[in-house]
Amino acid sequence: MDTHAAGTLDEALLRLHATGPEFRGWLSNHAPMAVEALARHGQGARVHRWLDAYGGRLEEKPASYGRITTENWAAALGDPRHLADWPVYFAERLAERPWREVLAEWWPRLLPGITASATHPVIRVGHVVRLLLAEGGNAPRIAELAHALGYWAARHQRLPAGVAVLPAPDGAEAALRAVRPVSDRSGGINHRLGRLTGLPGWAERVPEDADAVRERLAGLVRAAVGYYGTHGHGEPVMLVHAATAPNAVLRTLPALPRALWPASLAAAWQAAAGVVAAYAPPAGPLPPGDAGGITARELFERAAAHGNEHVIKFADTALDVMAARPDDPAAPAAALRAVELTDPDD
């Protein structure tokens, strides 16, 4: 990211920190994630224009419910009445200690609630951690980490107790296809996840070597991107998160102690498989598309011109897969399918 784009992104984050993490009830504010992706991929000139258009739907920060401290945080975890209070708590902690130390302390506390708010909090964390690792820390970026962690803490929500571990094939692609959809498809994702009875135990086989854990997680991201390419029509917006959530975890691994990587893999699978269980298309897959040799730059330009925040974030994840596997046509084809399937106003 060049200096001008980084400065533009910092300006955008400062604008966004005057807004709340949600709007219209509990819809997530995607802007911090989308503007980070735009700035990273050479679309910095679009950032403020995009934010002007998106910002009309955002709301002011919610009112404080009560101060969170080191003594009462456990009782406040998962209490959305504290949406305004958790970012303040994390800002205080981040003023006291390096951001990596705070992240390492809180990651295992937050990870069991990875599916909270349709996985948006962990995705927001993944974007800002990538920014901090690549560009370094400053006030707007550290503040963004406080907001991202705070959103996750306020909306922290575990999958229902007693979800059975079902047999799973070893390959991530086959494991995603083996996920059983929930029987009752009514309601939003929180309602659907609450009806889960079992998920394939793909993440039960955790490699001993940390680098192998990372590679297995990268394989899950590749598989989830490819899954969207053939199954995204089941719910074009929501199925994006089956890929972007585990990729957020993958982006965060370098900032974490390696001892936390196995649990991170397990949680990433829980997020991806949970989204698939909630939104897999009843009619089955479609044939994969043809990207026609599109370059990474052209692909992201297409997503940025489309403008939908989910399309932008999914293309951003697809570009990660393309960088690792340049000869694999599945990722660009899936990103183009997201452009085709998604209404710009959704």
Short mmCIF file of C-alpha atoms in Angstrom, two decimals:
data_model
loop_
_atom_site.label_atom_id
_atom_site.label_comp_id
_atom_site.label_asym_id
_atom_site.label_seq_id
_atom_site.Cartn_x
_atom_site.Cartn_y
_atom_site.Cartn_z
CA MET A 1 0.00 0.00 0.00
CA ASP A 2 1.53 3.34 -0.99
CA THR A 3 1.79 6.26 1.43
CA HIS A 4 -1.12 8.16 -0.11
CA ALA A 5 -3.45 5.16 0.06
CA ALA A 6 -2.45 4.49 3.65
CA GLY A 7 -3.19 8.10 4.59
CA THR A 8 -6.55 7.95 2.84
CA LEU A 9 -7.40 4.77 4.73
CA ASP A 10 -6.48 6.35 8.06
CA GLU A 11 -8.78 9.29 7.25
CA ALA A 12 -11.59 6.86 6.42
CA LEU A 13 -11.12 4.96 9.68
CA LEU A 14 -11.30 8.20 11.65
CA ARG A 15 -14.59 9.01 9.90
CA LEU A 16 -15.95 5.58 10.69
CA HIS A 17 -15.06 5.63 14.36
CA ALA A 18 -17.77 8.25 14.84
CA THR A 19 -20.33 5.67 13.70
CA GLY A 20 -21.68 2.54 15.33
CA PRO A 21 -20.74 -1.06 14.49
CA GLU A 22 -24.31 -1.81 13.39
CA PHE A 23 -27.33 -0.20 11.77
CA ARG A 24 -30.99 -1.00 11.16
CA GLY A 25 -31.16 -3.27 14.14
CA TRP A 26 -28.15 -5.58 13.93
CA LEU A 27 -26.76 -5.27 10.37
CA SER A 28 -22.98 -4.99 10.55
CA ASN A 29 -21.08 -1.91 9.48
CA HIS A 30 -18.89 -3.33 6.71
CA ALA A 31 -17.16 -0.07 5.84
CA PRO A 32 -13.92 -0.56 7.84
CA MET A 33 -13.34 -3.86 6.06
CA ALA A 34 -14.25 -2.65 2.59
CA VAL A 35 -12.14 0.51 2.69
CA GLU A 36 -9.11 -1.45 3.89
CA ALA A 37 -9.48 -3.79 0.91
CA LEU A 38 -9.97 -0.90 -1.52
CA ALA A 39 -6.86 0.90 -0.27
CA ARG A 40 -4.78 -2.28 -0.31
CA HIS A 41 -5.56 -3.17 -3.90
CA GLY A 42 -4.87 0.10 -5.63
CA GLN A 43 -8.35 1.60 -5.30
CA GLY A 44 -7.52 4.30 -2.76
CA ALA A 45 -9.06 6.98 -4.98
CA ARG A 46 -12.43 5.30 -4.52
CA VAL A 47 -12.31 5.13 -0.72
CA HIS A 48 -13.96 8.40 0.25
CA ARG A 49 -16.46 8.29 -2.63
CA TRP A 50 -17.42 4.76 -1.66
CA LEU A 51 -17.71 5.81 1.97
CA ASP A 52 -19.88 8.81 1.06
CA ALA A 53 -22.34 6.46 -0.67
CA TYR A 54 -22.27 3.77 2.03
CA GLY A 55 -22.25 6.13 4.98
CA GLY A 56 -25.83 7.23 4.47
CA ARG A 57 -27.03 3.99 6.03
CA LEU A 58 -24.79 4.20 9.10
CA GLU A 59 -25.87 5.35 12.53
CA GLU A 60 -24.22 7.17 15.40
CA LYS A 61 -22.42 5.22 18.07
CA PRO A 62 -24.81 3.70 20.61
CA ALA A 63 -24.97 5.08 24.13
CA SER A 64 -22.88 3.61 26.92
CA TYR A 65 -24.55 1.01 29.11
CA GLY A 66 -21.87 0.73 31.76
CA ARG A 67 -18.11 0.72 32.14
CA ILE A 68 -16.29 -2.57 31.54
CA THR A 69 -13.31 -3.36 33.75
CA THR A 70 -10.85 -6.17 34.28
CA GLU A 71 -13.13 -7.36 37.08
CA ASN A 72 -16.49 -7.47 35.27
CA TRP A 73 -15.58 -8.22 31.63
CA ALA A 74 -16.64 -11.88 31.79
CA ALA A 75 -20.20 -10.91 32.73
CA ALA A 76 -20.33 -8.38 29.89
CA LEU A 77 -19.05 -10.78 27.21
CA GLY A 78 -21.76 -11.32 24.62
CA ASP A 79 -23.99 -8.55 25.97
CA PRO A 80 -24.87 -6.23 23.05
CA ARG A 81 -26.00 -3.54 25.46
CA HIS A 82 -22.25 -2.90 25.82
CA LEU A 83 -21.63 -2.24 22.11
CA ALA A 84 -20.28 1.22 22.99
CA ASP A 85 -18.41 0.11 26.11
CA TRP A 86 -16.27 -2.72 24.80
CA PRO A 87 -14.30 -0.54 22.33
CA VAL A 88 -13.51 1.83 25.21
CA TYR A 89 -12.25 -1.08 27.28
CA PHE A 90 -9.99 -2.29 24.48
CA ALA A 91 -8.74 1.23 23.80
CA GLU A 92 -7.63 1.40 27.42
CA ARG A 93 -5.87 -1.96 27.22
CA LEU A 94 -4.17 -1.04 23.94
CA ALA A 95 -2.91 2.18 25.50
CA GLU A 96 -1.23 0.12 28.21
CA ARG A 97 0.37 -2.70 26.21
CA PRO A 98 1.52 -3.52 22.65
CA TRP A 99 -1.33 -4.52 20.38
CA ARG A 100 0.02 -8.01 19.76
CA GLU A 101 -0.01 -8.75 23.49
CA VAL A 102 -3.62 -7.62 23.85
CA LEU A 103 -4.63 -9.62 20.79
CA ALA A 104 -2.89 -12.75 22.07
CA GLU A 105 -4.61 -12.45 25.44
CA TRP A 106 -8.08 -11.93 24.00
CA TRP A 107 -7.98 -14.16 20.92
CA PRO A 108 -8.64 -17.42 22.84
CA ARG A 109 -11.39 -15.72 24.84
CA LEU A 110 -13.17 -14.47 21.73
CA LEU A 111 -12.52 -17.40 19.40
CA PRO A 112 -15.32 -19.67 20.72
CA GLY A 113 -17.79 -16.97 19.64
CA ILE A 114 -16.47 -16.72 16.08
CA THR A 115 -19.92 -17.05 14.47
CA ALA A 116 -21.23 -13.95 16.28
CA SER A 117 -22.99 -11.46 14.00
CA ALA A 118 -22.60 -13.67 10.94
CA THR A 119 -18.79 -13.76 11.52
CA HIS A 120 -18.40 -10.03 10.80
CA PRO A 121 -16.44 -9.23 13.99
CA VAL A 122 -13.65 -11.71 13.26
CA ILE A 123 -13.54 -10.51 9.65
CA ARG A 124 -13.13 -6.93 10.86
CA VAL A 125 -10.32 -8.06 13.15
CA GLY A 126 -8.63 -9.84 10.26
CA HIS A 127 -8.63 -6.72 8.10
CA VAL A 128 -7.13 -4.46 10.74
CA VAL A 129 -4.52 -7.03 11.78
CA ARG A 130 -3.43 -7.29 8.15
CA LEU A 131 -3.16 -3.49 8.10
CA LEU A 132 -1.11 -3.38 11.30
CA LEU A 133 1.24 -6.14 10.17
CA ALA A 134 1.81 -4.61 6.74
CA GLU A 135 1.81 -0.89 7.45
CA GLY A 136 2.55 -0.56 11.17
CA GLY A 137 0.53 0.92 13.97
CA ASN A 138 -0.73 4.46 14.48
CA ALA A 139 -3.65 6.02 16.31
CA PRO A 140 -6.41 5.34 13.74
CA ARG A 141 -5.29 1.73 13.21
CA ILE A 142 -4.98 0.92 16.91
CA ALA A 143 -8.38 2.53 17.44
CA GLU A 144 -9.78 0.31 14.67
CA LEU A 145 -8.43 -2.77 16.45
CA ALA A 146 -10.18 -1.62 19.63
CA HIS A 147 -13.46 -1.21 17.73
CA ALA A 148 -13.09 -4.58 16.00
CA LEU A 149 -12.29 -6.51 19.17
CA GLY A 150 -14.99 -4.61 21.01
CA TYR A 151 -17.62 -5.54 18.44
CA TRP A 152 -16.64 -9.20 18.73
CA ALA A 153 -16.80 -9.10 22.52
CA ALA A 154 -20.22 -7.43 22.56
CA ARG A 155 -21.76 -9.86 20.08
CA HIS A 156 -19.83 -12.95 21.23
CA GLN A 157 -22.03 -16.00 20.64
CA ARG A 158 -21.20 -19.69 20.66
CA LEU A 159 -22.78 -22.42 18.58
CA PRO A 160 -25.40 -24.40 20.49
CA ALA A 161 -24.16 -26.97 22.98
CA GLY A 162 -24.21 -30.57 21.89
CA VAL A 163 -23.44 -30.13 18.18
CA ALA A 164 -22.38 -33.61 17.13
CA VAL A 165 -19.02 -34.26 15.44
CA LEU A 166 -19.86 -36.17 12.26
CA PRO A 167 -17.54 -38.18 10.00
CA ALA A 168 -15.63 -35.99 7.56
CA PRO A 169 -13.48 -36.54 4.48
CA ASP A 170 -9.95 -35.25 4.79
CA GLY A 171 -10.12 -32.75 1.93
CA ALA A 172 -11.58 -29.35 2.79
CA GLU A 173 -13.59 -29.13 -0.42
CA ALA A 174 -15.21 -32.52 0.16
CA ALA A 175 -15.78 -31.66 3.82
CA LEU A 176 -17.68 -28.49 2.93
CA ARG A 177 -19.84 -30.44 0.51
CA ALA A 178 -20.52 -32.96 3.28
CA VAL A 179 -22.02 -30.32 5.59
CA ARG A 180 -25.70 -31.07 6.23
CA PRO A 181 -27.97 -28.03 5.80
CA VAL A 182 -30.14 -27.16 8.78
CA SER A 183 -33.63 -28.53 8.34
CA ASP A 184 -35.43 -25.27 9.17
CA ARG A 185 -34.25 -22.50 6.85
CA SER A 186 -36.45 -19.76 8.31
CA GLY A 187 -35.04 -16.70 10.07
CA GLY A 188 -31.61 -15.14 9.92
CA ILE A 189 -28.24 -16.74 10.47
CA ASN A 190 -28.40 -16.63 14.27
CA HIS A 191 -31.65 -18.57 14.20
CA ARG A 192 -30.29 -21.06 11.68
CA LEU A 193 -27.05 -21.64 13.56
CA GLY A 194 -29.09 -22.23 16.68
CA ARG A 195 -30.66 -25.23 14.96
CA LEU A 196 -27.38 -26.95 14.14
CA THR A 197 -27.25 -30.54 15.33
CA GLY A 198 -23.99 -31.71 13.78
CA LEU A 199 -20.98 -30.69 11.66
CA PRO A 200 -18.32 -32.81 9.98
CA GLY A 201 -15.25 -33.09 12.19
CA TRP A 202 -12.80 -31.94 9.53
CA ALA A 203 -10.81 -29.82 11.99
CA GLU A 204 -10.46 -32.68 14.47
CA ARG A 205 -7.33 -33.77 12.57
CA VAL A 206 -4.95 -31.03 13.66
CA PRO A 207 -1.34 -31.32 12.44
CA GLU A 208 1.36 -31.14 15.10
CA ASP A 209 3.49 -28.71 13.09
CA ALA A 210 2.28 -25.10 13.18
CA ASP A 211 3.17 -24.51 9.54
CA ALA A 212 1.03 -27.50 8.61
CA VAL A 213 -1.85 -25.97 10.58
CA ARG A 214 -1.49 -22.80 8.54
CA GLU A 215 -1.44 -24.75 5.29
CA ARG A 216 -4.54 -26.69 6.29
CA LEU A 217 -6.29 -23.42 7.07
CA ALA A 218 -5.18 -21.97 3.73
CA GLY A 219 -6.66 -25.06 2.10
CA LEU A 220 -9.96 -24.38 3.83
CA VAL A 221 -9.98 -20.81 2.48
CA ARG A 222 -9.28 -22.06 -1.05
CA ALA A 223 -12.03 -24.64 -0.74
CA ALA A 224 -14.54 -22.11 0.59
CA VAL A 225 -13.81 -19.69 -2.25
CA GLY A 226 -14.28 -22.51 -4.73
CA TYR A 227 -17.46 -23.61 -2.95
CA TYR A 228 -18.94 -20.18 -3.52
CA GLY A 229 -18.22 -20.50 -7.22
CA THR A 230 -20.53 -23.49 -7.48
CA HIS A 231 -22.90 -22.91 -4.54
CA GLY A 232 -23.07 -19.12 -4.10
CA HIS A 233 -26.52 -18.99 -5.66
CA GLY A 234 -27.85 -20.50 -2.42
CA GLU A 235 -27.53 -17.07 -0.84
CA PRO A 236 -25.08 -14.79 -2.69
CA VAL A 237 -24.43 -12.42 0.22
CA MET A 238 -24.32 -14.76 3.19
CA LEU A 239 -22.25 -17.54 1.61
CA VAL A 240 -19.42 -15.05 1.07
CA HIS A 241 -18.67 -15.38 4.78
CA ALA A 242 -17.86 -19.07 4.50
CA ALA A 243 -14.63 -17.88 2.84
CA THR A 244 -13.97 -14.45 4.31
CA ALA A 245 -14.26 -15.61 7.95
CA PRO A 246 -11.60 -18.35 7.77
CA ASN A 247 -9.42 -16.02 5.72
CA ALA A 248 -9.64 -13.46 8.51
CA VAL A 249 -8.27 -16.11 10.86
CA LEU A 250 -5.53 -16.98 8.38
CA ARG A 251 -4.51 -13.32 8.15
CA THR A 252 -4.34 -13.07 11.94
CA LEU A 253 -2.12 -16.13 12.52
CA PRO A 254 1.21 -14.29 11.99
CA ALA A 255 0.35 -11.93 14.84
CA LEU A 256 -0.46 -14.77 17.25
CA PRO A 257 1.66 -17.20 19.28
CA ARG A 258 1.87 -20.49 17.42
CA ALA A 259 0.30 -22.28 20.36
CA LEU A 260 -2.98 -20.59 19.42
CA TRP A 261 -2.97 -21.77 15.80
CA PRO A 262 -4.66 -25.19 16.26
CA ALA A 263 -7.65 -23.68 18.07
CA SER A 264 -7.79 -21.02 15.37
CA LEU A 265 -8.07 -23.69 12.69
CA ALA A 266 -10.90 -25.41 14.56
CA ALA A 267 -12.82 -22.16 14.98
CA ALA A 268 -12.31 -21.21 11.32
CA TRP A 269 -13.83 -24.53 10.27
CA GLN A 270 -16.73 -23.97 12.65
CA ALA A 271 -17.39 -20.59 11.03
CA ALA A 272 -17.13 -21.80 7.44
CA ALA A 273 -19.15 -24.97 7.99
CA GLY A 274 -21.77 -23.13 10.03
CA VAL A 275 -22.40 -20.63 7.23
CA VAL A 276 -22.65 -23.47 4.70
CA ALA A 277 -25.10 -25.36 6.92
CA ALA A 278 -27.25 -22.24 7.12
CA TYR A 279 -27.27 -21.29 3.43
CA ALA A 280 -26.27 -24.21 1.18
CA PRO A 281 -28.52 -24.22 -1.90
CA PRO A 282 -31.24 -26.90 -1.70
CA ALA A 283 -31.02 -27.56 -5.44
CA GLY A 284 -27.31 -28.39 -5.39
CA PRO A 285 -24.28 -26.94 -7.19
CA LEU A 286 -23.96 -25.18 -10.53
CA PRO A 287 -21.04 -25.72 -12.92
CA PRO A 288 -18.06 -23.47 -12.15
CA GLY A 289 -17.71 -20.32 -14.23
CA ASP A 290 -14.91 -19.29 -16.54
CA ALA A 291 -12.78 -16.31 -15.56
CA GLY A 292 -11.28 -16.07 -19.04
CA GLY A 293 -7.73 -15.32 -17.91
CA ILE A 294 -8.66 -12.18 -15.94
CA THR A 295 -5.78 -10.69 -13.94
CA ALA A 296 -5.92 -9.97 -10.22
CA ARG A 297 -5.91 -6.23 -10.88
CA GLU A 298 -8.74 -6.48 -13.41
CA LEU A 299 -10.73 -8.70 -11.07
CA PHE A 300 -10.53 -6.30 -8.17
CA GLU A 301 -11.31 -3.33 -10.39
CA ARG A 302 -14.46 -5.18 -11.44
CA ALA A 303 -15.43 -5.76 -7.80
CA ALA A 304 -14.67 -2.16 -6.80
CA ALA A 305 -16.76 -0.83 -9.69
CA HIS A 306 -19.64 -3.09 -8.63
CA GLY A 307 -19.41 -1.44 -5.22
CA ASN A 308 -21.15 -3.95 -2.96
CA GLU A 309 -19.20 -4.43 0.24
CA HIS A 310 -19.55 -8.23 0.17
CA VAL A 311 -18.33 -8.41 -3.42
CA ILE A 312 -15.33 -6.25 -2.52
CA LYS A 313 -14.43 -8.37 0.50
CA PHE A 314 -14.90 -11.64 -1.35
CA ALA A 315 -12.72 -10.47 -4.24
CA ASP A 316 -10.11 -9.45 -1.67
CA THR A 317 -10.10 -13.01 -0.30
CA ALA A 318 -10.06 -14.47 -3.82
CA LEU A 319 -6.95 -12.42 -4.56
CA ASP A 320 -5.20 -14.04 -1.59
CA VAL A 321 -5.99 -17.45 -3.06
CA MET A 322 -4.86 -16.33 -6.52
CA ALA A 323 -1.55 -15.11 -5.10
CA ALA A 324 -0.91 -18.51 -3.55
CA ARG A 325 -2.22 -20.54 -6.50
CA PRO A 326 -1.84 -18.44 -9.68
CA ASP A 327 -2.79 -21.32 -11.98
CA ASP A 328 -6.00 -22.26 -10.17
CA PRO A 329 -8.99 -20.85 -12.11
CA ALA A 330 -11.53 -21.49 -9.34
CA ALA A 331 -10.85 -18.33 -7.29
CA PRO A 332 -11.23 -15.71 -10.06
CA ALA A 333 -14.28 -17.55 -11.42
CA ALA A 334 -15.86 -17.51 -7.95
CA ALA A 335 -15.19 -13.80 -7.50
CA LEU A 336 -16.77 -13.04 -10.87
CA ARG A 337 -19.77 -15.12 -9.88
CA ALA A 338 -20.16 -12.96 -6.78
CA VAL A 339 -20.24 -9.90 -9.06
CA GLU A 340 -22.91 -11.57 -11.21
CA LEU A 341 -25.08 -12.85 -8.37
CA THR A 342 -25.03 -9.89 -5.99
CA ASP A 343 -27.25 -6.85 -6.21
CA PRO A 344 -25.05 -3.75 -5.72
CA ASP A 345 -27.59 -2.44 -3.20
CA ASP A 346 -27.76 -5.59 -1.04
#
